Amino acid sequence: MPLSDPVHLRAAGVSLVLAAAEGALPSVVHWGADLGDTGPAELSDLCRAVESAPVPNDFDRTVIPSLAREHAAGWRGRPGLTGHRDGTAWSPWFRLTALDVDDRGAGRGGTILATGEDTAAGLALRLELELTAEGLLRQRATLTATATATATATATATAEQPGDGAPFVIDALTATVPVPPVATELLDLAGRWGRERAPQRLPFVVGAHSRENRRGRTGPDAPLILAAGTPGFGFRHGEVWALHVAWSGNHRAYAERLSTGAAVLGGGELLLPGEVRLAPGETYTTPWVYAAYSDEGLDAIAARFHTHLRGRRPQLPPRPVVLNTWEAVYFDQDLDRLTELARLGAEAGVERFVLDDGWFRHRRHDRAGLGDWYVDEHVWPKGLGPLISTVHDLGMEFGLWVEPEMVNPDSDLARAHPDWLLATGGRQPLPSRHQQVLDLTRPGAYAYILDRLDALLTEYDIAYLKWDHNRDLLDAGHGPHGTPSVHAQTHAVYRLLDELRSRHPRVEIESCSSGGLRVDLGILERTDRVWASDCIDPLERQQIQRWTAQLLPPELVGAHVGAPRSHTTGRTHDLSFRAGTALFGSFGIEWNLTTATPDERAELARWVALYKELRPLLHGGTTVRDDAYDPALAVHGVVAPDRRDALYALVQLDAPLTSVPGTVRLPGLDPDVTYRVSVQAPGDAPALRGQPTPWTTDGLVLGGATLARVGVRAPALNPEQLLLVRAQAL
Ligand code: DGJ
């Protein structure tokens, strides 16, 4: 089949080769390992090399599915676009109208813009692809209902052309990337509140593995990444192709293998019935869908996302040590109490004091007040000024909690504007945490929230907003007819964040949602940190942070030292386990320090000092995770970009499998460099089952290759203990 001249973009070890069958939108010929510097002849032979021939009982000519995966063009999996115009135009087939390639050259990636039209269906499609410098492939599509359809696309059309002029209702518009037959396993993340982002693996068999989110927010069980790979792929090995949907509303990610053998990863926004209806001339644009490839396992996939995220706000100052008041005092706010907490925090080295939920009118508990964004005159008779001054005098920044998208029915706002709540069917949505969702697509509601937040940020010197969101969006209908509104609400939230950031560019924003339920690249385009989970039990956190790292670098992941006894699980842990876990994140404290002993506060200060000392390494290095031989023992670390310094944590999650611990590998070092390996105080004295392992007493000098291949003997740690290990180039 004649193809247009193939296009080859390269970046950071990744190649993307596209070609278009005559008149069609482009197809992906290859997305994966770098093919090197190919000339036109080799590229065209590559297209021939992968082309199939017709087989018995199938189409009479070869089918090359375009990026739009049109059913009409022979794609028998999920089409890229599903929808209809009053029952017509349901099977579009786009003809290429323009192809614009910007190859940045020198392995720096580039962009491809392809537009197509189906005049019979009255639809135009614009596909944008970018291979970023760090080797991420991202794509989005814009669908336009062109003015009128010139003909109806189905046999059901009558002479009156029933679909003509009617809106085109989009059911789904998704992006896909092909994966080769060697990718036989899938991995994605699931989870629940307090245990977000738990991995699950399954074989990639014929059929679809589809992850559909109807929570109206990203969710604890969002896939984060959906990866397909070679058998047994792990953190440090295997070929992996992965996908992430950069969207904070309803979304879908799927892996589909057809009986033809073709396989794709796909994803996009999940639209509710009738949610997007395009009148002639109207358009819909999908979220960006990111795809990453690696031939060295999941760490290399993570590294691409980390580099990308680090590039988006490089001017941000180092991530400060936070003290958050939530688990310290909950709703029990009082100037004297918080002043003492701030004083003890400053003594420990805290740099940012964050006043959590409970500071605004009527908010003495979680059943009232959301929406009334005025400082409570009873709790704070002189406003927040006195507390903020104290915090500043102690040398810390001040941060404030808000939950702008939510309303308690028991609030002045809900009483004044009952019609400002999202609802449908003539009923109130099921209450959740006693709250409902404010319809931010209503200009009055949007203006009120923008005005209140703007007023607070203008009146007070606030460096940071912790932006919370504590319920799923059910029955999220926009009045007066209760039409589905998660799509529009998500855009309104993004607009609100963008507008506030442009008015207050120095204010940082944390994305929190019942803990870690809004973690995605859509929200991270406009926020600076996520709260990874409401569970700060370090044992749970080891897993949550390990897998949140699949997308986010440590400095974007809020990680706090809680009280000795976890408020969410009831488990009790040593301070070294709590702090050594929080160290590998955006470090903070969420503990009522007035109840801590002087010894505990002194030890905490030592951990804060270590965090500050190692912050450039922790927040600028490469995250590494080992494929441990024993699931009870996890190894992870951060290696400096020049690989001359690294910090590892050897984490005993559970009782070990073997009586004598095995060796653990320290990955990511320069194989040609010799390192001094030693334990790192204050993470050097975990509770042991037996004698200290010899090397932990006075260190070792070993090459990077030996440390990666042989490793070191793990100490016999008691369960729920960790040891910090430093490797520094000689
Ligand atoms: C949920 C958050 O995850 C917590 O950290 C805390 O801010 C509460 N909301 C406050 O209501």
XYZ file of C-alpha atoms and ligand atoms in Angstrom:
741
model
C 0.000 0.000 0.000
C 1.539 3.357 -0.961
C 2.698 5.319 2.004
C 3.692 8.922 2.400
C 7.357 9.502 3.187
C 7.844 8.103 6.679
C 8.683 10.509 9.473
C 11.288 9.543 12.074
C 11.659 11.485 15.334
C 14.239 10.518 17.959
C 14.840 11.553 21.547
C 16.596 10.072 24.574
C 16.763 6.501 23.301
C 13.308 6.475 21.722
C 12.268 6.396 18.082
C 8.886 7.254 16.664
C 8.289 6.377 13.036
C 5.039 7.413 11.390
C 3.792 6.894 7.884
C 0.466 7.498 6.223
C -1.291 5.152 3.850
C -2.388 7.121 0.843
C -4.905 9.777 1.840
C -5.182 8.462 5.403
C -4.163 9.852 8.769
C -0.696 8.662 9.817
C -0.023 5.324 11.463
C 2.680 4.425 13.945
C 5.173 2.149 12.197
C 7.448 1.967 15.227
C 7.407 3.432 18.714
C 10.071 2.070 21.001
C 13.830 1.581 20.983
C 15.956 4.118 19.161
C 16.638 2.958 15.610
C 19.620 5.221 15.115
C 20.185 7.523 12.218
C 18.032 6.057 9.457
C 18.010 7.305 5.885
C 14.885 7.501 3.691
C 15.578 4.161 2.017
C 15.916 2.345 5.330
C 12.762 3.989 6.655
C 10.779 2.985 3.672
C 12.102 -0.579 3.954
C 11.147 -0.523 7.634
C 7.566 0.212 6.572
C 7.711 -2.714 4.161
C 9.334 -4.922 6.788
C 6.398 -4.616 9.170
C 3.644 -4.582 6.567
C 1.350 -7.600 6.606
C -0.315 -9.307 3.665
C -4.014 -10.182 3.322
C -4.979 -13.467 4.989
C -7.847 -15.869 4.187
C -11.330 -14.750 5.107
C -10.283 -11.233 5.849
C -10.072 -7.887 4.068
C -8.896 -8.038 0.503
C -6.181 -5.535 1.150
C -3.814 -4.851 3.992
C -5.151 -2.793 6.860
C -2.827 -0.235 8.410
C -4.657 1.308 11.353
C -4.181 5.061 11.552
C -3.740 6.951 14.805
C -7.516 7.487 14.761
C -8.151 3.722 14.593
C -11.235 4.064 12.440
C -13.543 1.079 12.343
C -14.284 1.888 8.700
C -10.581 1.526 7.908
C -10.537 -2.018 9.247
C -9.661 -1.564 12.932
C -11.765 -4.060 14.836
C -10.784 -2.994 18.298
C -12.063 0.083 20.084
C -12.189 2.901 17.566
C -10.366 6.116 18.429
C -13.634 8.021 18.084
C -17.068 6.777 18.998
C -20.122 8.988 18.807
C -22.941 9.930 16.509
C -25.082 12.690 15.172
C -28.650 11.666 15.816
C -27.776 8.080 14.892
C -25.681 9.002 11.863
C -22.006 9.792 11.324
C -21.120 6.973 13.688
C -18.401 5.414 11.531
C -16.096 8.195 10.388
C -13.052 7.605 8.191
C -10.781 10.573 8.056
C -8.930 11.670 4.916
C -5.651 13.420 5.548
C -5.855 17.158 4.853
C -2.484 18.312 6.208
C 0.621 16.867 7.799
C 3.082 19.180 9.436
C 6.304 17.807 10.932
C 8.738 19.756 13.051
C 11.784 17.566 13.636
C 13.959 19.335 16.188
C 16.885 17.227 15.036
C 19.899 16.002 16.982
C 17.769 13.559 18.952
C 15.694 16.282 20.564
C 12.330 14.960 19.405
C 9.795 17.094 17.594
C 6.118 17.540 16.853
C 3.703 16.203 14.308
C 0.415 17.819 13.460
C -1.986 15.842 11.314
C -5.439 16.968 10.315
C -8.105 14.947 8.648
C -11.658 15.347 7.576
C -14.646 13.164 6.905
C -16.942 15.411 4.946
C -19.697 12.803 4.819
C -19.744 12.633 8.601
C -19.247 16.379 8.980
C -16.221 15.928 11.228
C -12.653 17.187 11.265
C -9.924 15.759 13.438
C -6.658 17.362 14.440
C -3.985 15.135 16.010
C -1.042 16.635 17.857
C 1.925 14.464 18.762
C 5.085 15.464 20.488
C 8.178 13.433 21.210
C 9.670 15.423 24.075
C 13.372 15.851 24.715
C 13.182 13.311 27.540
C 11.665 10.738 25.183
C 8.015 10.964 26.252
C 5.465 10.671 23.505
C 2.371 12.733 24.173
C -0.678 13.178 22.025
C -4.030 14.857 22.045
C -6.844 15.216 19.556
C -9.309 17.950 18.713
C -12.567 17.042 17.055
C -14.622 19.676 15.243
C -18.163 19.225 14.090
C -17.857 20.951 10.764
C -20.684 23.253 9.815
C -22.883 20.723 8.092
C -22.489 17.206 6.942
C -22.515 16.957 3.162
C -24.111 13.560 3.352
C -25.081 11.197 6.072
C -22.761 8.379 6.737
C -25.126 5.497 7.249
C -27.750 3.599 5.411
C -30.318 4.756 7.966
C -30.120 8.279 6.622
C -33.204 9.397 4.806
C -33.516 12.032 2.151
C -34.063 14.552 4.964
C -30.676 13.619 6.422
C -31.757 13.276 10.056
C -28.324 13.979 11.474
C -27.698 17.127 9.504
C -27.397 20.156 11.761
C -27.846 18.101 14.941
C -25.015 18.119 17.476
C -22.404 15.386 17.261
C -22.444 13.508 20.557
C -19.016 12.174 21.496
C -18.992 8.925 23.413
C -15.212 8.632 23.485
C -12.183 10.096 21.798
C -9.075 8.238 22.877
C -5.425 8.124 21.931
C -3.588 4.869 21.405
C -0.063 3.610 20.991
C 0.744 0.222 19.506
C 2.767 -2.299 21.468
C 4.624 -5.224 19.881
C 3.862 -8.919 20.405
C 6.749 -9.310 22.895
C 4.740 -7.280 25.431
C 2.841 -10.117 27.044
C 2.329 -8.786 30.573
C 0.460 -5.830 31.976
C 1.011 -3.853 35.115
C -0.998 -0.971 36.452
C -1.939 0.474 39.805
C -5.139 0.241 41.821
C -5.716 0.922 45.522
C -8.091 2.600 47.934
C -8.171 5.573 50.292
C -5.189 5.258 52.605
C -3.535 2.660 50.379
C -3.269 4.436 47.086
C -1.408 3.141 44.062
C -1.063 -0.576 44.754
C 0.389 -2.526 41.810
C -1.421 -5.325 40.016
C -0.090 -7.586 37.275
C -1.895 -9.688 34.731
C -1.243 -11.426 31.445
C -1.906 -9.363 28.341
C -4.291 -11.719 26.601
C -6.841 -11.220 23.834
C -9.553 -8.819 24.962
C -9.481 -5.528 26.781
C -8.223 -4.679 30.235
C -10.041 -1.425 30.778
C -9.666 0.881 33.755
C -12.612 3.233 33.914
C -12.887 6.033 36.409
C -16.243 7.628 37.202
C -15.256 9.349 40.424
C -14.945 12.782 38.873
C -11.442 12.970 40.324
C -8.301 11.016 39.617
C -8.931 8.481 42.383
C -6.904 6.231 44.692
C -7.258 3.426 42.184
C -6.294 5.318 39.036
C -3.845 3.276 36.981
C -1.285 6.108 37.191
C 0.536 4.238 34.481
C -0.710 1.293 32.481
C 2.334 -0.651 31.328
C 2.810 -3.544 28.943
C 6.135 -5.322 28.900
C 8.239 -8.357 28.236
C 7.729 -11.293 30.633
C 8.706 -10.475 34.208
C 9.666 -6.858 33.509
C 10.717 -5.095 36.685
C 12.174 -1.882 37.987
C 15.589 -2.446 36.412
C 14.966 -4.821 33.520
C 12.665 -5.599 30.659
C 11.181 -3.719 27.736
C 8.212 -1.629 28.813
C 5.631 0.525 27.021
C 3.508 2.636 29.349
C 0.675 5.134 29.173
C -0.658 7.878 31.436
C -3.783 10.003 30.981
C -3.073 13.557 32.151
C -6.554 14.343 33.396
C -8.156 14.942 36.809
C -11.754 14.066 35.907
C -13.310 10.830 34.693
C -10.891 8.914 32.558
C -10.173 5.621 30.920
C -6.998 3.686 30.233
C -7.023 0.355 28.499
C -4.860 -2.315 27.010
C -6.402 -4.216 24.140
C -5.169 -7.197 22.206
C -7.117 -8.244 19.137
C -7.380 -11.720 17.723
C -5.500 -10.335 14.730
C -2.527 -10.047 17.063
C -2.493 -6.268 17.113
C -2.200 -4.730 20.579
C -2.520 -1.178 21.838
C -2.499 0.877 24.980
C -5.149 3.578 24.894
C -6.632 6.254 27.040
C -8.476 9.500 27.335
C -11.290 11.237 29.117
C -14.305 9.141 30.050
C -17.319 11.144 28.953
C -20.690 10.718 30.628
C -23.716 10.129 28.386
C -24.323 13.222 26.272
C -21.676 15.160 28.168
C -19.995 16.561 25.057
C -22.315 17.477 22.195
C -20.738 19.465 19.409
C -22.992 21.854 17.545
C -21.728 22.812 14.074
C -18.467 24.686 14.462
C -17.804 23.503 18.032
C -14.739 21.564 19.089
C -13.646 19.161 21.799
C -10.021 18.632 22.787
C -8.868 15.570 24.677
C -6.437 15.692 27.589
C -2.824 14.914 26.793
C -2.118 11.214 26.858
C 1.512 10.415 27.655
C 3.385 7.316 26.614
C 6.833 6.217 27.699
C 9.127 3.457 26.476
C 12.111 1.845 28.149
C 14.336 -1.144 27.531
C 15.597 -1.010 31.111
C 12.429 -1.498 33.110
C 10.155 0.752 35.099
C 12.829 2.971 36.658
C 13.744 4.300 33.241
C 10.060 4.975 32.510
C 9.847 6.883 35.802
C 13.009 8.821 34.951
C 11.439 10.184 31.761
C 8.417 11.481 33.685
C 10.612 12.875 36.469
C 12.785 14.805 34.023
C 9.688 16.133 32.301
C 8.126 17.290 35.578
C 11.362 18.834 36.807
C 11.468 20.947 33.666
C 8.116 22.570 34.217
C 8.913 24.945 37.125
C 12.707 24.889 37.432
C 12.772 28.172 39.327
C 11.005 26.680 42.378
C 13.115 27.051 45.525
C 14.204 23.875 47.397
C 11.279 21.999 48.846
C 10.946 23.270 52.413
C 10.443 21.193 55.532
C 6.723 21.430 56.270
C 4.839 21.266 59.533
C 1.190 20.491 58.865
C -1.321 20.929 61.689
C -3.889 18.301 60.658
C -2.909 15.216 62.660
C -1.386 17.485 65.315
C -4.575 19.321 66.342
C -7.341 18.454 63.817
C -10.142 21.031 64.250
C -8.949 22.135 67.648
C -7.383 25.403 66.530
C -6.231 27.925 69.071
C -3.602 30.648 68.769
C -1.649 29.658 71.896
C -1.631 26.000 71.006
C -0.535 26.605 67.458
C 2.073 29.138 68.568
C 3.660 26.479 70.755
C 3.515 23.967 67.927
C 5.115 26.492 65.578
C 7.850 27.219 68.119
C 8.704 23.534 68.528
C 8.554 23.080 64.757
C 10.969 25.942 64.171
C 13.263 24.467 66.811
C 13.304 21.190 64.853
C 14.152 23.067 61.647
C 10.727 23.463 60.013
C 10.601 25.981 57.156
C 6.898 26.133 56.295
C 3.987 25.988 58.740
C 0.691 24.900 57.165
C -2.596 25.625 58.926
C -4.929 22.824 57.892
C -8.724 22.498 57.921
C -10.698 24.334 60.613
C -9.775 28.038 60.334
C -12.898 29.359 58.566
C -16.437 30.165 59.590
C -18.550 27.367 61.091
C -15.813 24.774 60.605
C -15.632 23.271 64.075
C -16.046 19.790 62.596
C -16.364 18.284 59.142
C -20.140 18.619 58.982
C -20.299 22.391 58.410
C -18.620 25.418 56.958
C -17.203 24.376 53.574
C -17.898 27.294 51.279
C -17.721 29.987 53.962
C -14.196 31.109 53.152
C -13.914 33.847 55.778
C -11.619 33.558 58.778
C -13.747 32.423 61.719
C -14.234 35.401 64.043
C -14.688 33.216 67.136
C -11.615 31.056 66.715
C -9.459 33.827 65.263
C -10.830 37.074 66.755
C -7.890 39.045 65.386
C -7.809 37.150 62.098
C -4.906 34.963 61.018
C -2.475 37.891 61.275
C -1.133 37.078 64.773
C -0.417 33.438 63.895
C 1.162 34.359 60.572
C 3.382 36.970 62.264
C 4.521 34.402 64.818
C 5.277 31.914 62.073
C 7.252 34.523 60.148
C 9.085 35.678 63.276
C 10.141 32.074 63.787
C 11.659 32.146 60.305
C 9.023 30.023 58.571
C 6.646 30.553 55.663
C 2.925 30.252 56.173
C 0.610 27.933 54.249
C -3.166 27.548 54.379
C -5.592 24.688 53.672
C -8.588 25.257 51.395
C -11.156 23.047 49.701
C -12.609 25.429 47.109
C -14.649 22.943 45.081
C -16.771 21.751 47.990
C -19.716 22.928 50.072
C -21.333 21.653 53.243
C -25.124 21.926 52.991
C -24.736 23.385 56.492
C -23.016 26.567 55.345
C -24.008 30.137 54.596
C -23.028 29.547 50.982
C -25.317 26.552 50.464
C -28.182 28.285 52.253
C -27.825 31.358 50.039
C -27.303 29.457 46.782
C -28.808 25.974 46.945
C -28.799 25.928 43.145
C -25.002 26.227 43.043
C -24.496 22.556 43.880
C -23.942 19.940 41.199
C -26.995 17.685 41.097
C -29.286 15.854 38.737
C -32.549 13.943 38.786
C -34.219 16.403 41.156
C -32.293 15.010 44.138
C -29.158 15.805 46.081
C -26.207 13.512 45.323
C -25.390 10.967 48.020
C -23.599 12.908 50.740
C -19.952 12.069 51.243
C -18.018 13.468 54.201
C -21.192 15.560 54.674
C -20.393 17.605 51.600
C -21.512 18.388 48.077
C -19.749 19.823 45.041
C -19.915 23.476 44.082
C -20.771 23.926 40.419
C -17.803 25.993 39.293
C -19.192 26.253 35.785
C -21.726 28.728 37.192
C -20.207 32.157 36.737
C -21.499 33.361 40.127
C -20.032 30.403 42.015
C -16.736 30.641 40.158
C -16.463 34.396 40.781
C -17.265 33.971 44.485
C -14.550 31.345 45.008
C -11.989 33.215 42.954
C -12.743 36.379 44.866
C -12.497 34.719 48.308
C -9.205 32.968 47.525
C -7.794 36.069 45.914
C -8.826 38.158 48.941
C -7.122 35.744 51.363
C -3.928 35.632 49.310
C -3.957 39.419 49.033
C -4.682 40.145 52.693
C -2.256 37.621 54.154
C 1.300 36.678 53.321
C 0.557 33.108 52.276
C 3.271 31.160 50.492
C 1.335 27.962 49.975
C -2.169 26.603 49.538
C -2.974 23.024 50.381
C -5.841 22.540 47.917
C -8.056 19.696 49.059
C -10.967 17.853 47.413
C -12.704 15.303 49.595
C -15.439 13.548 47.707
C -16.234 11.747 44.474
C -18.463 13.496 41.969
C -21.691 11.503 41.704
C -24.774 12.810 39.970
C -22.638 15.773 38.975
C -25.264 17.569 36.923
C -25.324 21.198 35.897
C -28.643 23.022 36.263
C -31.320 23.681 35.258
C -31.591 20.267 33.584
C -28.881 18.443 35.498
C -26.788 17.767 32.414
C -23.532 15.869 33.072
C -20.796 18.241 34.091
C -17.630 16.479 35.222
C -15.885 17.500 32.007
C -16.806 21.182 32.373
C -16.175 21.143 36.132
C -12.654 19.763 35.630
C -11.899 22.506 33.130
C -13.349 25.107 35.513
C -11.062 23.887 38.310
C -8.053 24.079 36.002
C -9.101 27.616 34.977
C -9.475 28.644 38.603
C -6.026 27.339 39.475
C -4.514 28.998 36.410
C -6.141 32.318 37.221
C -5.032 32.281 40.840
C -1.507 31.364 39.844
C -1.342 34.191 37.369
C -2.566 36.627 40.051
C -0.249 35.204 42.723
C 2.638 33.631 40.825
C 4.773 33.020 43.896
C 2.136 31.013 45.750
C 2.747 27.288 45.587
C -0.176 24.882 45.516
C -0.392 21.338 46.815
C -2.836 18.924 45.195
C -4.604 16.992 47.944
C -7.761 14.948 47.591
C -8.731 12.786 50.560
C -4.984 12.274 50.682
C -3.581 11.105 47.385
C -6.627 10.954 45.161
C -5.617 13.654 42.681
C -2.232 12.665 41.312
C -1.966 13.145 37.563
C -0.078 15.254 35.060
C -3.142 17.429 34.406
C -3.261 18.763 37.950
C 0.540 18.845 38.085
C 0.647 21.366 35.268
C -0.732 23.799 37.835
C 0.380 22.499 41.248
C 3.726 21.995 42.936
C 3.346 19.003 45.205
C 0.853 16.232 45.914
C -0.229 14.893 49.253
C 0.439 11.220 48.602
C -1.960 9.737 51.133
C -3.888 10.395 54.314
C -2.046 7.391 55.671
C 1.325 8.379 57.069
C 2.004 5.022 58.655
C 5.521 4.522 57.237
C 4.923 0.862 56.454
C 2.030 1.766 54.169
C 3.942 4.767 52.910
C 6.826 2.600 51.720
C 4.526 1.071 49.155
C 2.551 4.216 48.370
C 5.691 6.261 47.766
C 7.446 3.467 45.883
C 4.658 3.423 43.330
C 3.813 7.118 43.306
C 7.446 7.429 42.198
C 6.469 5.677 38.994
C 5.228 9.063 37.815
C 6.446 11.695 40.280
C 9.933 12.598 41.475
C 10.367 12.595 45.271
C 10.276 16.367 45.690
C 6.681 16.463 44.426
C 5.427 13.841 46.860
C 4.446 15.123 50.298
C 5.762 12.743 52.987
C 5.355 13.521 56.686
C 6.623 12.159 59.978
C 3.558 11.350 62.040
C 3.008 10.490 65.681
C 4.627 7.271 66.984
C 1.255 5.531 66.776
C -0.278 5.950 63.323
C -3.688 7.640 63.398
C -4.949 5.664 60.427
C -3.659 2.155 61.157
C -2.886 2.096 64.875
C 0.601 0.682 64.195
C 3.498 2.039 66.240
C 6.871 2.754 64.669
C 10.271 4.037 65.705
C 11.101 7.571 64.697
C 13.908 6.314 62.442
C 11.430 4.288 60.380
C 8.984 7.203 60.177
C 11.590 9.810 59.312
C 13.667 7.557 57.062
C 10.510 6.967 55.029
C 9.543 10.658 54.821
C 13.122 11.558 53.873
C 12.543 10.306 50.319
C 9.800 12.814 49.617
C 8.890 16.440 50.155
C 9.645 16.102 53.858
C 7.306 17.287 56.576
C 6.032 16.725 60.085
C 2.442 16.038 61.047
C 2.738 15.279 64.740
C 1.754 17.195 67.824
C 5.282 18.025 68.921
C 4.023 19.231 72.291
C 3.512 15.537 73.098
C 6.997 14.500 71.911
C 9.821 14.071 74.416
C 12.904 16.317 74.241
C 14.892 13.293 73.014
C 12.390 12.650 70.244
C 12.472 16.303 69.196
C 16.269 16.261 69.151
C 16.300 13.127 67.015
C 13.715 14.653 64.698
C 15.930 17.731 64.320
C 18.789 15.462 63.231
C 16.578 13.995 60.489
C 15.515 17.475 59.392
C 19.187 18.479 59.215
C 19.977 15.413 57.092
C 17.092 16.229 54.749
C 18.355 19.764 54.308
C 21.914 18.592 53.747
C 20.916 15.970 51.178
C 18.093 17.931 49.544
C 20.004 18.588 46.298
C 20.734 14.859 45.981
C 17.269 13.691 47.033
C 15.455 16.164 44.779
C 17.807 16.298 41.845
C 18.884 12.682 41.557
C 17.570 9.615 39.795
C 15.182 7.374 41.677
C 16.218 3.720 41.744
C 14.271 0.734 43.022
C 15.656 -2.771 43.251
C 13.919 -5.938 42.128
C 14.507 -7.532 45.508
C 14.833 -11.286 45.960
C 12.643 -11.147 49.049
C 9.409 -9.137 48.995
C 9.877 -8.452 52.706
C 13.008 -6.411 52.000
C 12.764 -3.380 49.728
C 15.703 -1.379 48.435
C 15.300 2.052 46.951
C 17.445 5.114 46.624
C 18.430 8.249 44.806
C 21.591 8.546 42.705
C 23.057 11.957 41.858
C 22.951 12.896 38.149
C 26.751 12.592 37.921
C 26.519 9.285 39.864
C 29.166 10.359 42.368
C 26.820 10.229 45.341
C 23.834 8.106 46.278
C 21.609 7.390 49.232
C 19.801 4.083 49.625
C 17.254 2.774 52.088
C 17.236 -0.925 52.960
C 13.713 -1.381 54.239
C 12.551 -4.442 56.153
C 8.825 -4.407 55.427
C 8.001 -7.706 57.060
C 9.643 -10.691 58.719
C 12.278 -12.002 56.279
C 11.861 -15.162 54.239
C 15.267 -16.545 55.193
C 17.039 -16.843 58.544
C 20.240 -15.331 57.149
C 19.571 -12.234 55.059
C 20.709 -12.353 51.455
C 22.721 -9.764 49.613
C 21.049 -6.693 48.168
C 22.195 -4.833 45.096
C 22.743 -1.096 45.036
C 21.619 -0.109 41.558
C 22.256 2.952 39.431
C 25.916 3.698 40.239
C 28.646 4.293 37.687
C 30.135 0.845 36.990
C 33.559 2.381 36.417
C 33.753 4.375 39.633
C 34.882 3.229 43.075
C 32.670 4.156 46.004
C 32.973 4.395 49.742
C 29.899 2.639 51.106
C 28.843 3.423 54.655
C 25.777 3.650 56.803
C 24.254 7.111 57.037
C 23.377 8.656 60.399
C 20.829 9.088 61.855
C 19.446 6.207 59.827
C 22.324 3.966 60.942
C 20.944 2.320 64.077
C 17.870 0.229 63.276
C 16.799 -2.563 65.599
C 18.475 -5.822 64.545
C 17.663 -9.495 65.021
C 21.303 -10.414 65.497
C 24.796 -8.953 65.332
C 25.565 -6.025 63.037
C 26.631 -7.114 59.558
C 30.442 -6.625 59.319
C 30.464 -3.940 56.591
C 27.977 -1.727 58.452
C 30.549 -1.141 61.222
C 33.298 0.525 59.243
C 32.147 0.672 55.643
C 33.531 -0.666 52.375
C 35.262 0.489 49.233
C 33.824 -1.180 46.126
C 33.249 -0.493 42.451
C 29.844 0.563 41.089
C 29.680 -2.566 38.925
C 30.286 -4.830 41.942
C 27.691 -2.979 44.008
C 25.127 -3.376 41.238
C 25.917 -7.033 40.523
C 26.965 -8.507 43.851
C 25.777 -5.920 46.324
C 26.157 -6.074 50.068
C 24.849 -8.398 52.737
C 21.592 -7.043 54.130
C 21.675 -6.596 57.896
C 19.280 -8.730 59.929
C 16.772 -5.956 60.457
C 13.734 -6.397 62.607
C 10.473 -5.908 60.710
C 9.495 -2.271 60.118
C 13.051 -0.983 60.397
C 15.256 0.639 57.818
C 18.928 1.308 57.308
C 20.267 4.245 55.288
C 23.331 3.534 53.147
C 25.455 6.145 51.428
C 27.678 5.490 48.429
C 30.122 8.288 47.624
C 32.636 8.257 44.797
C 36.229 8.232 45.976
C -8.037 15.389 53.799
C -6.552 15.601 53.726
O -5.950 14.569 53.026
C -5.994 15.751 55.117
O -4.607 15.872 55.063
C -6.620 16.929 55.767
O -6.252 18.101 55.103
C -8.126 16.776 55.781
N -8.651 16.484 54.491
C -8.775 18.003 56.330
O -10.129 17.956 56.253
